[in-house]
Amino acid sequence: MGLPKVVACGMSALLVLSWLAPAQPGLPVFTDITDAAGIQFRHSYGDREMDNIVEATGAGACVFDYDNDGFMDIYFVNGRWQKGVSDNRGRDLQGRLRNALYRNNGDGTFTDVTEKAGVAGKGMGFGCSAADFDGDGDVDLYVLNYGPNEFYRNNGDGTFTDISEKSGLADAHWSLSAPWIDYNNDGLPDVYVANYLEYDEGKFRAFYAAAGHPGPLSYHGQPDALYRNNGDGTFTEVTREAGVYNPEGRAMSAIAADINNDGFLDIYVANDAMENYYYENTGKGTFVEKGLAMGLAFGENGQGVSSMGPVVGDVDGDGLPDIFIPDMSYGSLLRNLGKYFEDYTTVSKIAMVCGQYTGWGAALIDYDNDGRLDLFIANGNALHEFGEEDLLLRNAGRSGIEFLDVSRDSGEYFQEKLVGRGVAYGDFDNDGDLDIVVCNLNDRARLLRNDGGNRNHWLALEVKSRNGRTDALGARVTVIAGSARQFQDVAAVKGYLSQSDPRIFFGLGRAAKADLVEIRWPGGQVQRLKDVRADQFLKVVQDAR
């Protein structure tokens, strides 16, 4: 039994995608098990009618194991009635909305433990992420709000303590995303906070037709922030000195990944209706912005796009990380050619499939464990609560990569029209295939179980730093099975407003073992494991035997 799985997109010399692909016998399907799992969370934007850009942004989810029982739990972020954003007619929602933490019971069901854990939240929420910031073995939770963010320290007993002000992470901007990154390789998780724009409390609303509300270019952007972990329970903002200050950015989400394969995590920021930022890590505690020079600033043909949640992965199997960014039209598939990126959205025929939809959250995962990344995209109208179907695109081959739209053959869920926003994935039943969580605007979240993805072999790894407890942020895991070579970086924040399973998953196809598992640890040390048995969860600790 496997939860729903996400499919990724990839490009090679020639990417051919058939959006009218014939039925694919034997492929996995995704089953909506939301009700059976006991997940009742319903998102609200805190009002009775969506009529501004704040309410339309939606929310995401965080997948993490908060109680260290080996099963992934889910944290959902909710909106609130917010003065200056919400209308008076929504005042009756005050005090009735909260975030929600669902504990995975390990038997296919979840229990709402929000009140016991103390993480209901106080603000109008959008995104979330998690990391063990203090190295005590318990994963801590960061919630991104319209207004001061909230940071919860995990007490290790099923409860959390709000240390937002004390820690220095109560960023007062409108924050959407927060990837964790050990940017200076001191062994302590730092965090990059992606901030959106400066909403004007609806002052322009009367000047726009009822058909829609003002877009992002009607407002000033806000600067993102990089916070350095001081190792004493506090953080210091180092945005300017680290070289990542841009006062007019409009970040929708950000990711940390080793884009240039030099052993240091870089930062990629997807901005709304303007150029995107690529901050290349110098390895000396600073970054250099190279988005335009690397072909990562704009969408296809150089136009600015409404970029949403970026995801990264080697979609064409050439050993270089590629990037996919959903947007309000075709999306952008940026293929890494080494010295620069090239837009392959049309060549791959992804544009043909996505052009009729409005993409938000995405996931690049090997949902059928055949060794190739597939792509899942959540769609939904940006200005109205008009539903759209989500998409599943299967990577059908390495040489002359072909993506097939297999949505109609992948379960009844893909026939539904929802107003999708955030997407996260994880192996919630620990059966070796990846399941999916979709957050929908002003609607029920959905949990999709992947049924059949584990018919192929797989390998999952927990990659821990020297203390054996903290995820080794920035470590790169490479797996070789036969002629297939795959890699992933340890960095769980991916896509729109969300964080996915921190464990690293590889599909091995028909191979019953991995010939080689190589871990390049932060700092450059390399560890190699030979003849690793497939179909297992493997914990690897830096410097351990």
Coordinates of C-alpha atoms in Angstrom, one line a residue:
M1 CA 0.0 0.0 0.0
G2 CA 1.5 3.3 -1.0
L3 CA 0.3 6.9 -0.8
P4 CA 0.0 9.1 -3.8
K5 CA 3.1 9.9 -5.7
V6 CA 4.4 12.9 -7.5
V7 CA 5.8 12.9 -11.0
A8 CA 8.6 15.1 -12.2
C9 CA 9.7 16.6 -15.4
G10 CA 12.9 16.3 -17.2
M11 CA 14.7 17.4 -20.3
S12 CA 17.4 15.9 -22.5
A13 CA 18.5 16.6 -26.0
L14 CA 14.9 16.2 -27.1
L15 CA 11.9 16.2 -24.8
V16 CA 8.8 15.0 -26.4
L17 CA 5.6 14.9 -24.4
S18 CA 2.3 13.5 -25.6
W19 CA -0.6 15.0 -23.8
L20 CA -2.9 12.5 -25.5
A21 CA -0.9 9.6 -24.2
P22 CA -2.5 6.2 -24.3
A23 CA -3.4 4.4 -21.1
Q24 CA -0.3 3.0 -19.4
P25 CA -1.1 -0.5 -18.0
G26 CA 0.6 -1.4 -14.7
L27 CA 1.3 2.2 -13.6
P28 CA 0.6 3.3 -10.1
V29 CA -2.6 5.2 -9.2
F30 CA -3.2 7.8 -6.5
T31 CA -6.1 7.1 -4.2
D32 CA -7.7 9.9 -2.2
I33 CA -7.7 8.6 1.4
T34 CA -8.3 11.9 3.2
D35 CA -11.5 10.8 4.9
A36 CA -10.2 7.3 5.8
A37 CA -7.0 8.8 7.2
G38 CA -9.0 11.0 9.5
I39 CA -7.7 14.3 8.1
Q40 CA -10.5 16.9 8.5
F41 CA -8.4 20.1 7.9
R42 CA -10.1 22.7 5.8
H43 CA -8.2 25.9 4.7
S44 CA -9.7 29.3 5.0
Y45 CA -8.4 32.7 3.9
G46 CA -10.2 34.3 6.9
D47 CA -13.0 35.9 5.0
R48 CA -16.3 35.1 3.3
E49 CA -15.2 36.2 -0.2
M50 CA -11.8 36.2 -1.8
D51 CA -11.2 39.7 -3.1
N52 CA -7.5 40.6 -2.7
I53 CA -4.0 39.2 -3.4
V54 CA -3.4 38.3 0.2
E55 CA -6.5 36.0 0.5
A56 CA -5.7 34.5 -3.0
T57 CA -2.2 33.3 -2.1
G58 CA -3.3 30.2 -0.2
A59 CA -1.2 28.0 2.1
G60 CA 1.1 25.0 2.2
A61 CA 2.0 22.1 4.5
C62 CA 5.0 20.7 6.3
V63 CA 5.9 17.0 6.3
F64 CA 8.2 16.1 9.2
D65 CA 8.5 13.5 12.0
Y66 CA 7.8 15.7 15.1
D67 CA 7.7 12.8 17.6
N68 CA 10.6 10.7 16.2
D69 CA 8.5 7.6 15.8
G70 CA 9.6 6.9 12.3
F71 CA 6.3 8.0 10.6
M72 CA 5.9 11.4 8.8
D73 CA 3.4 13.8 10.4
I74 CA 1.7 16.7 8.6
Y75 CA 1.3 20.3 9.7
F76 CA -1.2 22.5 7.8
V77 CA -1.2 26.3 7.8
N78 CA -4.4 28.2 7.9
G79 CA -5.5 31.8 7.3
R80 CA -7.1 34.2 9.9
W81 CA -9.4 37.1 9.8
Q82 CA -6.9 39.9 9.5
K83 CA -7.6 43.6 10.0
G84 CA -6.6 45.6 6.9
V85 CA -7.0 42.5 4.7
S86 CA -10.4 40.9 5.5
D87 CA -13.8 42.4 5.1
N88 CA -16.1 43.2 8.0
R89 CA -18.5 40.5 6.8
G90 CA -15.9 37.9 7.8
R91 CA -15.6 39.0 11.4
D92 CA -17.6 36.0 12.6
L93 CA -14.6 33.8 11.7
Q94 CA -12.4 35.5 14.4
G95 CA -11.3 32.9 16.9
R96 CA -12.6 30.0 14.8
L97 CA -9.6 29.3 12.6
R98 CA -6.3 27.6 13.4
N99 CA -3.3 25.7 12.0
A100 CA -3.4 22.0 12.5
L101 CA -0.8 19.3 13.4
Y102 CA -1.8 15.7 12.5
R103 CA 0.1 12.9 14.1
N104 CA 0.7 9.8 11.9
N105 CA -0.5 6.8 13.9
G106 CA 1.4 4.3 11.7
D107 CA -1.8 2.4 10.8
G108 CA -3.0 4.6 7.9
T109 CA -4.8 7.1 10.1
F110 CA -3.8 10.4 11.6
T111 CA -4.9 12.2 14.9
D112 CA -5.3 16.0 15.3
V113 CA -2.8 16.8 18.1
T114 CA -2.8 20.6 17.6
E115 CA -4.0 21.7 21.0
K116 CA -1.8 19.2 22.9
A117 CA 1.2 20.2 20.9
G118 CA 0.5 24.0 21.3
V119 CA 1.0 24.9 17.6
A120 CA -2.4 26.3 16.6
G121 CA -0.7 29.5 15.7
K122 CA -1.8 33.1 16.1
G123 CA -1.3 34.9 12.8
M124 CA -2.6 34.7 9.2
G125 CA -0.5 31.8 8.0
F126 CA 0.9 30.9 4.5
G127 CA 4.0 28.7 4.6
C128 CA 5.9 26.4 7.0
S129 CA 9.2 24.5 7.4
A130 CA 11.0 22.5 10.0
A131 CA 14.6 21.8 11.1
D132 CA 16.4 20.7 14.3
F133 CA 18.0 24.1 14.9
D134 CA 19.5 23.3 18.3
G135 CA 20.8 19.8 17.6
D136 CA 18.8 18.1 20.3
G137 CA 17.3 15.5 18.0
D138 CA 13.8 17.0 17.9
V139 CA 12.6 18.9 14.8
D140 CA 11.5 22.5 15.4
L141 CA 8.7 24.2 13.5
Y142 CA 8.7 27.6 11.7
V143 CA 5.4 29.2 10.5
L144 CA 5.4 32.0 7.9
N145 CA 2.7 34.7 8.4
Y146 CA 1.3 37.9 7.1
G147 CA 3.0 39.8 10.0
P148 CA 5.3 38.3 12.6
N149 CA 6.4 34.8 12.0
E150 CA 6.1 32.1 14.7
F151 CA 9.0 29.7 15.6
Y152 CA 8.2 26.7 17.9
R153 CA 10.9 24.8 19.7
N154 CA 10.2 21.1 20.0
N155 CA 10.3 20.0 23.6
G156 CA 10.7 16.3 22.8
D157 CA 7.6 15.3 24.7
G158 CA 4.9 16.0 22.1
T159 CA 4.7 19.7 22.9
F160 CA 6.3 22.9 21.5
T161 CA 7.3 26.2 23.0
D162 CA 6.8 29.5 21.2
I163 CA 10.3 31.2 21.0
S164 CA 9.5 33.5 18.1
E165 CA 10.7 36.8 19.8
K166 CA 13.5 35.2 21.8
S167 CA 15.0 33.5 18.8
G168 CA 15.0 36.5 16.6
L169 CA 12.9 34.8 13.9
A170 CA 9.7 36.9 14.3
D171 CA 10.2 38.5 10.9
A172 CA 7.4 41.1 10.6
H173 CA 7.2 41.1 6.8
W174 CA 4.6 39.0 4.8
S175 CA 6.6 35.8 4.6
L176 CA 5.8 32.8 2.4
S177 CA 8.7 30.3 2.4
A178 CA 11.7 29.5 4.6
P179 CA 14.3 27.0 3.3
W180 CA 16.8 25.8 5.9
I181 CA 20.5 26.0 4.7
D182 CA 23.8 25.7 6.5
Y183 CA 25.2 28.5 4.3
N184 CA 28.5 28.8 6.2
N185 CA 29.1 25.1 6.9
D186 CA 29.4 25.5 10.6
G187 CA 27.1 22.6 11.3
L188 CA 24.2 24.8 12.4
P189 CA 21.0 25.2 10.3
D190 CA 20.5 28.7 9.1
V191 CA 17.2 29.9 7.4
Y192 CA 16.4 32.0 4.4
V193 CA 13.0 33.8 4.7
A194 CA 11.3 34.6 1.4
N195 CA 9.1 37.7 1.7
Y196 CA 6.4 38.7 -0.7
L197 CA 5.0 42.3 -1.0
E198 CA 3.7 45.3 0.9
Y199 CA -0.1 45.1 0.8
D200 CA -1.8 48.4 0.9
E201 CA -4.8 47.3 3.0
G202 CA -7.1 47.5 -0.1
K203 CA -6.7 51.2 -0.8
F204 CA -6.6 50.5 -4.6
R205 CA -9.5 48.0 -4.6
A206 CA -12.1 50.6 -5.6
F207 CA -10.2 51.4 -8.8
Y208 CA -10.4 48.0 -10.2
A209 CA -13.3 46.2 -11.9
A210 CA -15.1 43.5 -10.1
A211 CA -13.6 40.9 -12.5
G212 CA -10.4 40.8 -10.5
H213 CA -8.3 42.3 -7.8
P214 CA -4.9 44.2 -8.3
G215 CA -2.0 42.1 -9.2
P216 CA 1.5 42.0 -7.6
L217 CA 2.9 44.9 -9.6
S218 CA 0.4 47.2 -7.9
Y219 CA 2.5 46.9 -4.7
H220 CA 6.0 47.4 -3.6
G221 CA 8.1 44.3 -3.0
Q222 CA 9.7 43.3 0.3
P223 CA 13.3 42.2 0.9
D224 CA 14.0 38.6 1.8
A225 CA 16.1 37.9 4.9
L226 CA 18.9 35.4 5.8
Y227 CA 19.2 34.5 9.4
R228 CA 22.4 33.0 10.8
N229 CA 22.1 30.4 13.6
N230 CA 24.2 31.6 16.5
G231 CA 24.2 28.2 18.2
D232 CA 22.8 29.6 21.5
G233 CA 19.1 29.5 20.6
T234 CA 19.1 32.8 18.7
F235 CA 19.5 34.0 15.1
T236 CA 21.1 37.1 13.6
E237 CA 19.9 38.7 10.3
V238 CA 22.9 38.7 7.9
T239 CA 21.1 39.6 4.7
R240 CA 23.3 42.4 3.5
E241 CA 26.6 41.1 4.6
A242 CA 25.9 37.8 3.0
G243 CA 25.0 39.4 -0.3
V244 CA 21.3 38.4 -0.7
Y245 CA 19.6 41.8 -0.1
N246 CA 17.2 42.9 -2.8
P247 CA 14.6 45.5 -1.5
E248 CA 12.0 45.0 -4.2
G249 CA 11.8 41.3 -4.5
R250 CA 8.3 39.6 -4.6
A251 CA 9.2 36.1 -3.5
M252 CA 6.6 33.4 -3.9
S253 CA 8.9 30.6 -2.6
A254 CA 12.6 29.7 -2.4
I255 CA 14.7 26.6 -2.5
A256 CA 18.2 25.7 -1.4
A257 CA 20.1 23.3 -3.7
D258 CA 23.7 22.9 -5.0
I259 CA 22.9 24.2 -8.4
N260 CA 26.5 24.5 -9.7
N261 CA 27.7 21.2 -8.1
D262 CA 30.5 22.8 -6.1
G263 CA 29.5 21.3 -2.7
F264 CA 27.7 24.4 -1.3
L265 CA 24.0 25.0 -1.2
D266 CA 22.8 27.9 -3.3
I267 CA 19.5 29.7 -3.1
Y268 CA 17.0 30.1 -5.9
V269 CA 14.1 32.6 -5.3
A270 CA 11.0 32.5 -7.5
N271 CA 9.5 36.0 -7.7
D272 CA 6.1 37.1 -8.8
A273 CA 5.8 39.0 -12.1
M274 CA 9.5 39.9 -12.2
E275 CA 12.9 38.3 -12.6
N276 CA 13.9 35.4 -10.3
Y277 CA 17.1 35.4 -8.2
Y278 CA 19.9 32.9 -8.2
Y279 CA 22.3 33.4 -5.3
E280 CA 25.4 31.3 -5.9
N281 CA 27.2 30.3 -2.6
T282 CA 30.9 31.3 -2.7
G283 CA 31.7 28.9 0.1
K284 CA 33.0 31.9 2.2
G285 CA 29.8 32.8 3.9
T286 CA 28.6 35.1 1.1
F287 CA 26.6 34.8 -2.1
V288 CA 26.7 36.3 -5.6
E289 CA 23.5 36.9 -7.6
K290 CA 23.8 35.3 -11.1
G291 CA 20.2 34.8 -12.2
L292 CA 20.4 36.7 -15.5
A293 CA 23.9 35.4 -16.5
M294 CA 22.9 31.8 -15.8
G295 CA 19.5 32.0 -17.7
L296 CA 17.6 31.6 -14.4
A297 CA 16.0 35.1 -14.1
F298 CA 13.2 34.8 -16.7
G299 CA 10.8 32.4 -18.3
E300 CA 10.7 31.2 -21.9
N301 CA 11.8 33.7 -24.5
G302 CA 12.8 36.1 -21.8
Q303 CA 9.4 37.1 -20.5
G304 CA 8.7 37.7 -16.9
V305 CA 6.3 35.1 -15.5
S306 CA 4.3 34.8 -12.3
S307 CA 6.6 32.2 -10.8
M308 CA 5.2 30.1 -8.0
G309 CA 6.9 27.2 -6.2
P310 CA 10.2 26.0 -7.7
V311 CA 11.4 22.4 -7.5
V312 CA 14.8 21.0 -8.4
G313 CA 16.1 17.7 -9.6
D314 CA 18.1 15.9 -12.4
V315 CA 15.3 15.3 -14.8
D316 CA 17.4 14.2 -17.7
G317 CA 19.9 12.1 -15.9
D318 CA 23.0 14.1 -17.0
G319 CA 24.3 14.7 -13.5
L320 CA 23.2 18.4 -13.4
P321 CA 20.2 19.7 -11.3
D322 CA 17.4 21.2 -13.4
I323 CA 14.6 23.5 -12.2
F324 CA 10.8 23.5 -12.8
I325 CA 8.7 26.5 -11.8
P326 CA 4.9 26.5 -12.1
D327 CA 3.2 29.7 -13.1
M328 CA 0.0 31.2 -14.3
S329 CA 0.4 29.8 -17.8
Y330 CA 2.9 27.3 -19.1
G331 CA 5.4 26.9 -16.4
S332 CA 9.2 27.0 -16.9
L333 CA 11.4 23.9 -17.2
L334 CA 15.0 25.2 -17.0
R335 CA 17.5 22.6 -18.2
N336 CA 21.0 22.8 -16.7
L337 CA 23.6 22.8 -19.5
G338 CA 26.5 23.3 -17.1
K339 CA 27.5 26.9 -17.7
Y340 CA 24.0 28.2 -18.1
F341 CA 20.3 27.1 -18.2
E342 CA 18.0 26.9 -21.2
D343 CA 14.2 26.9 -21.2
Y344 CA 12.9 23.6 -22.5
T345 CA 9.2 24.1 -21.6
T346 CA 8.0 24.0 -25.2
V347 CA 10.5 21.4 -26.5
S348 CA 9.3 19.0 -23.7
K349 CA 5.7 19.7 -24.6
I350 CA 5.1 20.6 -21.0
A351 CA 3.7 23.9 -22.3
M352 CA 1.1 22.0 -24.3
V353 CA -0.2 20.4 -21.2
C354 CA 0.1 23.2 -18.7
G355 CA -1.0 26.1 -20.9
Q356 CA -4.7 25.7 -20.0
Y357 CA -4.0 25.7 -16.3
T358 CA -2.7 28.0 -13.5
G359 CA 0.1 26.1 -11.7
W360 CA 1.1 26.7 -8.1
G361 CA 2.6 23.8 -6.1
A362 CA 4.7 21.1 -7.8
A363 CA 6.7 18.0 -6.9
L364 CA 9.5 16.3 -8.7
I365 CA 9.6 12.7 -7.6
D366 CA 10.0 9.2 -9.0
Y367 CA 6.4 8.1 -8.3
D368 CA 6.8 4.7 -10.1
N369 CA 10.4 4.1 -8.9
D370 CA 11.7 3.5 -12.4
G371 CA 14.7 5.7 -11.8
R372 CA 13.4 8.8 -13.5
L373 CA 11.8 11.9 -12.0
D374 CA 8.2 12.6 -12.7
L375 CA 6.1 15.8 -12.2
F376 CA 3.0 16.5 -10.2
I377 CA 1.4 20.0 -10.5
A378 CA -1.5 21.5 -8.4
N379 CA -3.6 24.0 -10.3
G380 CA -6.2 26.6 -9.5
N381 CA -7.5 29.9 -10.7
A382 CA -5.6 32.9 -9.3
L383 CA -8.4 35.5 -9.1
H384 CA -11.5 33.4 -8.4
E385 CA -12.4 30.2 -6.7
F386 CA -12.5 28.4 -10.0
G387 CA -11.3 24.8 -9.8
E388 CA -8.9 23.1 -12.2
E389 CA -7.6 19.5 -12.4
D390 CA -4.2 18.7 -11.1
L391 CA -1.6 17.1 -13.4
L392 CA 0.7 14.0 -13.3
L393 CA 3.4 13.9 -16.0
R394 CA 5.5 10.8 -16.3
N395 CA 9.1 10.9 -17.4
A396 CA 9.1 8.1 -20.0
G397 CA 12.8 7.8 -20.8
R398 CA 16.3 9.1 -20.4
S399 CA 17.5 9.3 -24.0
G400 CA 15.4 11.8 -25.8
I401 CA 13.3 12.3 -22.6
E402 CA 9.6 12.0 -23.1
F403 CA 6.9 13.2 -20.7
L404 CA 3.5 11.7 -20.8
D405 CA 0.4 13.2 -19.3
V406 CA -0.9 10.2 -17.4
S407 CA -3.3 12.1 -15.2
R408 CA -6.5 10.5 -16.6
D409 CA -5.2 7.0 -15.9
S410 CA -3.8 7.8 -12.4
G411 CA -7.0 7.8 -10.3
E412 CA -10.4 9.5 -9.9
Y413 CA -8.8 12.3 -8.0
F414 CA -7.4 13.8 -11.3
Q415 CA -11.0 14.3 -12.6
E416 CA -11.8 16.7 -9.8
K417 CA -11.5 20.5 -10.1
L418 CA -10.0 22.1 -7.1
V419 CA -8.4 25.5 -6.3
G420 CA -4.9 24.0 -5.6
R421 CA -2.0 25.8 -3.9
G422 CA 0.7 24.1 -1.8
V423 CA 2.0 20.6 -2.5
A424 CA 4.1 18.3 -0.3
Y425 CA 5.1 14.7 -0.5
G426 CA 6.2 11.9 1.8
D427 CA 6.1 8.1 2.3
F428 CA 3.5 8.2 5.0
D429 CA 3.0 4.5 5.2
N430 CA 6.7 3.6 4.8
D431 CA 6.1 1.2 2.0
G432 CA 8.7 2.7 -0.4
D433 CA 6.6 4.8 -2.7
L434 CA 5.8 8.5 -2.3
D435 CA 2.4 9.9 -1.4
I436 CA 1.2 13.4 -1.9
V437 CA -0.5 16.1 0.2
V438 CA -2.4 18.9 -1.7
C439 CA -3.5 22.1 0.0
N440 CA -6.5 23.7 -1.6
L441 CA -7.7 27.3 -1.2
N442 CA -10.7 27.7 1.1
D443 CA -11.3 23.9 0.9
R444 CA -10.3 20.5 2.3
A445 CA -6.7 19.4 2.0
R446 CA -6.3 16.1 0.2
L447 CA -4.0 13.1 1.0
L448 CA -3.2 10.9 -1.9
R449 CA -1.9 7.4 -1.4
N450 CA 0.4 5.9 -4.0
D451 CA -0.8 2.5 -4.9
G452 CA 1.6 0.5 -6.9
G453 CA 4.7 2.7 -6.9
N454 CA 6.6 0.0 -4.9
R455 CA 6.3 -2.6 -7.6
N456 CA 9.7 -1.4 -8.6
H457 CA 12.7 -1.5 -6.2
W458 CA 13.6 1.5 -4.2
L459 CA 16.0 2.9 -1.6
A460 CA 15.4 5.5 1.1
L461 CA 18.1 7.2 3.2
E462 CA 18.2 9.3 6.4
V463 CA 21.3 11.3 6.2
K464 CA 22.4 12.7 9.5
S465 CA 25.3 14.9 10.7
R466 CA 28.0 13.8 13.1
N467 CA 25.6 14.0 16.2
G468 CA 23.4 11.3 14.6
R469 CA 20.3 13.5 15.1
T470 CA 20.3 16.5 12.8
D471 CA 19.8 16.2 9.0
A472 CA 23.0 16.9 7.2
L473 CA 21.8 19.9 5.2
G474 CA 23.7 20.2 2.0
A475 CA 24.9 16.6 1.8
R476 CA 24.6 15.1 -1.7
V477 CA 23.6 11.5 -2.1
T478 CA 24.4 9.7 -5.3
V479 CA 23.1 6.2 -6.1
I480 CA 24.4 4.0 -9.0
A481 CA 22.5 0.9 -10.0
G482 CA 23.7 -0.6 -13.2
S483 CA 24.0 2.1 -15.8
A484 CA 21.7 4.5 -14.0
R485 CA 23.2 7.3 -11.9
Q486 CA 20.9 9.5 -9.7
F487 CA 21.6 12.1 -7.0
Q488 CA 19.7 14.3 -4.6
D489 CA 20.6 17.0 -2.1
V490 CA 19.5 17.0 1.6
A491 CA 17.2 20.0 1.6
A492 CA 13.5 19.3 2.4
V493 CA 11.9 22.7 1.6
K494 CA 10.6 22.4 -2.0
G495 CA 7.8 23.8 -4.0
Y496 CA 5.1 26.3 -3.1
L497 CA 4.9 27.3 0.6
S498 CA 5.7 23.7 1.7
Q499 CA 8.2 21.2 3.0
S500 CA 8.3 17.5 2.0
D501 CA 9.7 14.3 3.5
P502 CA 13.3 15.0 4.6
R503 CA 14.4 11.5 3.7
I504 CA 16.0 10.9 0.3
F505 CA 14.2 8.5 -2.0
F506 CA 15.5 6.7 -5.1
G507 CA 13.7 4.4 -7.5
L508 CA 15.9 1.5 -8.7
G509 CA 13.6 -0.1 -11.3
R510 CA 14.3 -3.8 -11.5
A511 CA 17.7 -3.6 -9.7
A512 CA 17.6 -5.5 -6.4
K513 CA 20.6 -3.5 -5.1
A514 CA 22.4 -0.2 -5.5
D515 CA 26.0 -0.9 -6.7
L516 CA 27.2 2.2 -5.0
V517 CA 25.8 4.8 -2.6
E518 CA 28.0 7.9 -2.3
I519 CA 27.5 10.6 0.3
R520 CA 29.3 13.9 -0.2
W521 CA 29.1 15.4 3.2
P522 CA 29.1 19.2 3.9
G523 CA 32.8 20.2 3.9
G524 CA 33.7 17.8 1.1
Q525 CA 34.3 14.5 2.8
V526 CA 33.0 11.5 0.7
Q527 CA 31.7 8.2 2.1
R528 CA 30.9 5.2 -0.2
L529 CA 28.8 2.2 0.5
K530 CA 28.9 -0.8 -1.9
D531 CA 26.2 -3.3 -2.8
V532 CA 23.4 -1.8 -0.8
R533 CA 20.3 -3.9 -0.6
A534 CA 17.2 -2.3 -2.2
D535 CA 13.8 -1.9 -0.5
Q536 CA 15.0 -0.5 2.8
F537 CA 15.3 2.6 4.8
L538 CA 18.9 3.2 5.6
K539 CA 20.3 5.7 8.2
V540 CA 23.8 7.0 7.4
V541 CA 25.6 9.1 10.0
Q542 CA 28.7 11.2 9.1
D543 CA 31.9 9.7 10.3
A544 CA 30.1 6.6 11.7
R545 CA 31.3 3.2 10.8

